[in-house]
């Protein structure tokens, strides 16, 4: 018999962290303790099975998580939908789309390294989608682990109002269990896999420390609950229920981060973290959700997790499974039933739901219906990632996800002509699955260009083409996504005249272009300051369109132009010969004229690089970064390891991993993410301009 669906008892959570902090291992333990799996396999397990949630062969080989996997577990009465997200920055869209549909999250931190670069990125994404979180300090069994230092970095680097709800009993190889500061009890995890929990009194040598941190916990919780606040001032002890309610309130409003401790690998502290998910993270009714009403100028409308409301769901992830396209859907309101029709509000298409399933990594169970607040998957629906579905009585769209720009491109082609069909299929599939994976055809060279978030991102897709589509691929040299911009104001005054048989073309535009404000969110702004009907209103958008078309490819090095504010001040038209087309062509030519006068420069993507290596290699690591035009912004040493933070141009980063390994005897690691665009040094700009001119001359000959 199906369990009764009680919304209060539902948690939609994600587990996210820096790469190698142990997220997948933690998820594996959660599956084991909730009875979902009956044996534990580790990420790089000697048994060759690999972690349950890393269901892709590639993930098992590389020991990293590439796609977020969804699963559904029961912890006592509570139903938990868990999404295990990748930690690697190249797969940032997987984290974005998971957070978009979650109500809460577990931020996993390494007990030795603490807050790392990717933890900062993930935290920024959580703030973007207002996702409340609890933190779990993992790997406390490792040498150099120190949960109090990690707590400090949570407060300083991420500015969390973090508070310990547990302290460990011993650390490193002496880690035995944890002290629960809410109940003031010691918890030991006995048995082969730590499945037997023993609750005892706190050891005498930890009592003073436990009292100190318990007092701090009550003090922070007091800010969120009057009863606890009064008792704290009166130096009275709140009840367990009062203290938990206050912590929960602070967590859901994102003003408090409860911090748990343990070691997933050593099976310590995971069950207590599950209790924390149940006790402190919100259920679907506690997070206010909004949709955009497409029938009413995209006005924001609140939606509630109710079964009797019109159905609204968001397709947040696509996967090609053994039985065709699998679409993961978060249901915000209403009920999704097998056999019913739903409407895709992106294109108005009506589709039938042939099959609804609950996912468990790469296994599934069929269900008749899924209700408000749940996450499920459906088969046989053709849509794109980020589409909203409704039952047709409302026309809503859930707000879109933030999709970062691609920073690296590769020219790719199938090795054999016979593979062309599979090659096209693969590209089409990946593009639908992943909005950060872009494909276009270079008109001049006739090559197919794929673009993405980094070398690893594109590597994985090339590897997947080989495995899933049996299509060997030849890839060219990686190309960096440069941009062009202007450094000063440039005037334009251009008249477009064409007189052939029949009606001619006439348009005149006058104005200027100038750089946008620094740190502006926009890449282009159009200002219309034409007065007195010098240009009819209906032709003005055509000028704007002409400017934008011209900006798609700059004349300096052939890359898109950004950071321009274009002002249209004056012009002239002809009653017969003026048309939209004439003004568009005139806009394009005027922009070219002004661009040459506005001191154009090339921009390159700068990456935020974080490299860690044993201290004895500090000189080598810093030397390599300096050689690559990197600017070091800070170094920190931690338990014999040095972490160097720097900004380095992406162009200089090819082959860095091999060089770093050889300079650090294979012990160095790095993570890299896009930071910003910055001006290219003059000598490099001159080289780029020469190359572009030579390429154009070559094409002109053809």
XYZ file of C-alpha atoms in Angstrom, residues 155 161-166 180-184 209-250 255-259 280:
60
model
C 31.975 32.585 9.480
C 25.996 32.874 11.190
C 27.294 29.342 11.796
C 26.792 27.500 15.070
C 27.892 24.017 16.127
C 25.068 21.646 17.025
C 27.635 18.864 17.543
C 24.834 16.331 20.443
C 24.784 19.881 21.854
C 20.991 20.157 21.521
C 20.175 17.079 23.623
C 23.501 17.250 25.533
C 33.761 22.238 26.107
C 30.246 20.858 25.468
C 28.722 23.302 27.999
C 30.565 26.226 26.402
C 29.291 25.389 22.884
C 25.792 24.537 24.162
C 25.629 28.001 25.771
C 26.727 29.582 22.449
C 24.067 27.548 20.586
C 21.267 28.640 22.943
C 22.492 32.243 22.691
C 22.295 32.226 18.879
C 18.930 30.394 18.860
C 17.585 33.006 21.292
C 17.598 35.582 18.458
C 14.856 33.638 16.646
C 12.442 32.745 19.422
C 11.083 34.904 22.225
C 10.614 32.010 24.676
C 14.207 30.841 24.211
C 15.351 34.479 24.368
C 13.654 35.064 27.704
C 14.965 31.820 29.170
C 18.484 32.661 27.947
C 18.375 36.039 29.716
C 17.014 34.411 32.888
C 19.778 31.773 32.588
C 17.161 29.027 32.426
C 17.408 25.983 30.158
C 14.905 25.900 27.214
C 13.147 22.598 26.510
C 14.371 20.399 23.661
C 11.289 21.252 21.530
C 11.741 25.021 22.103
C 15.433 24.920 21.210
C 14.834 22.861 18.050
C 11.987 25.157 16.941
C 14.232 28.231 17.370
C 17.114 26.633 15.399
C 14.679 25.580 12.664
C 13.258 29.104 12.392
C 16.735 30.632 12.058
C 19.974 33.636 9.248
C 21.512 30.612 10.968
C 23.562 27.635 9.747
C 23.580 24.629 12.109
C 26.892 22.749 11.781
C 15.819 21.966 10.678
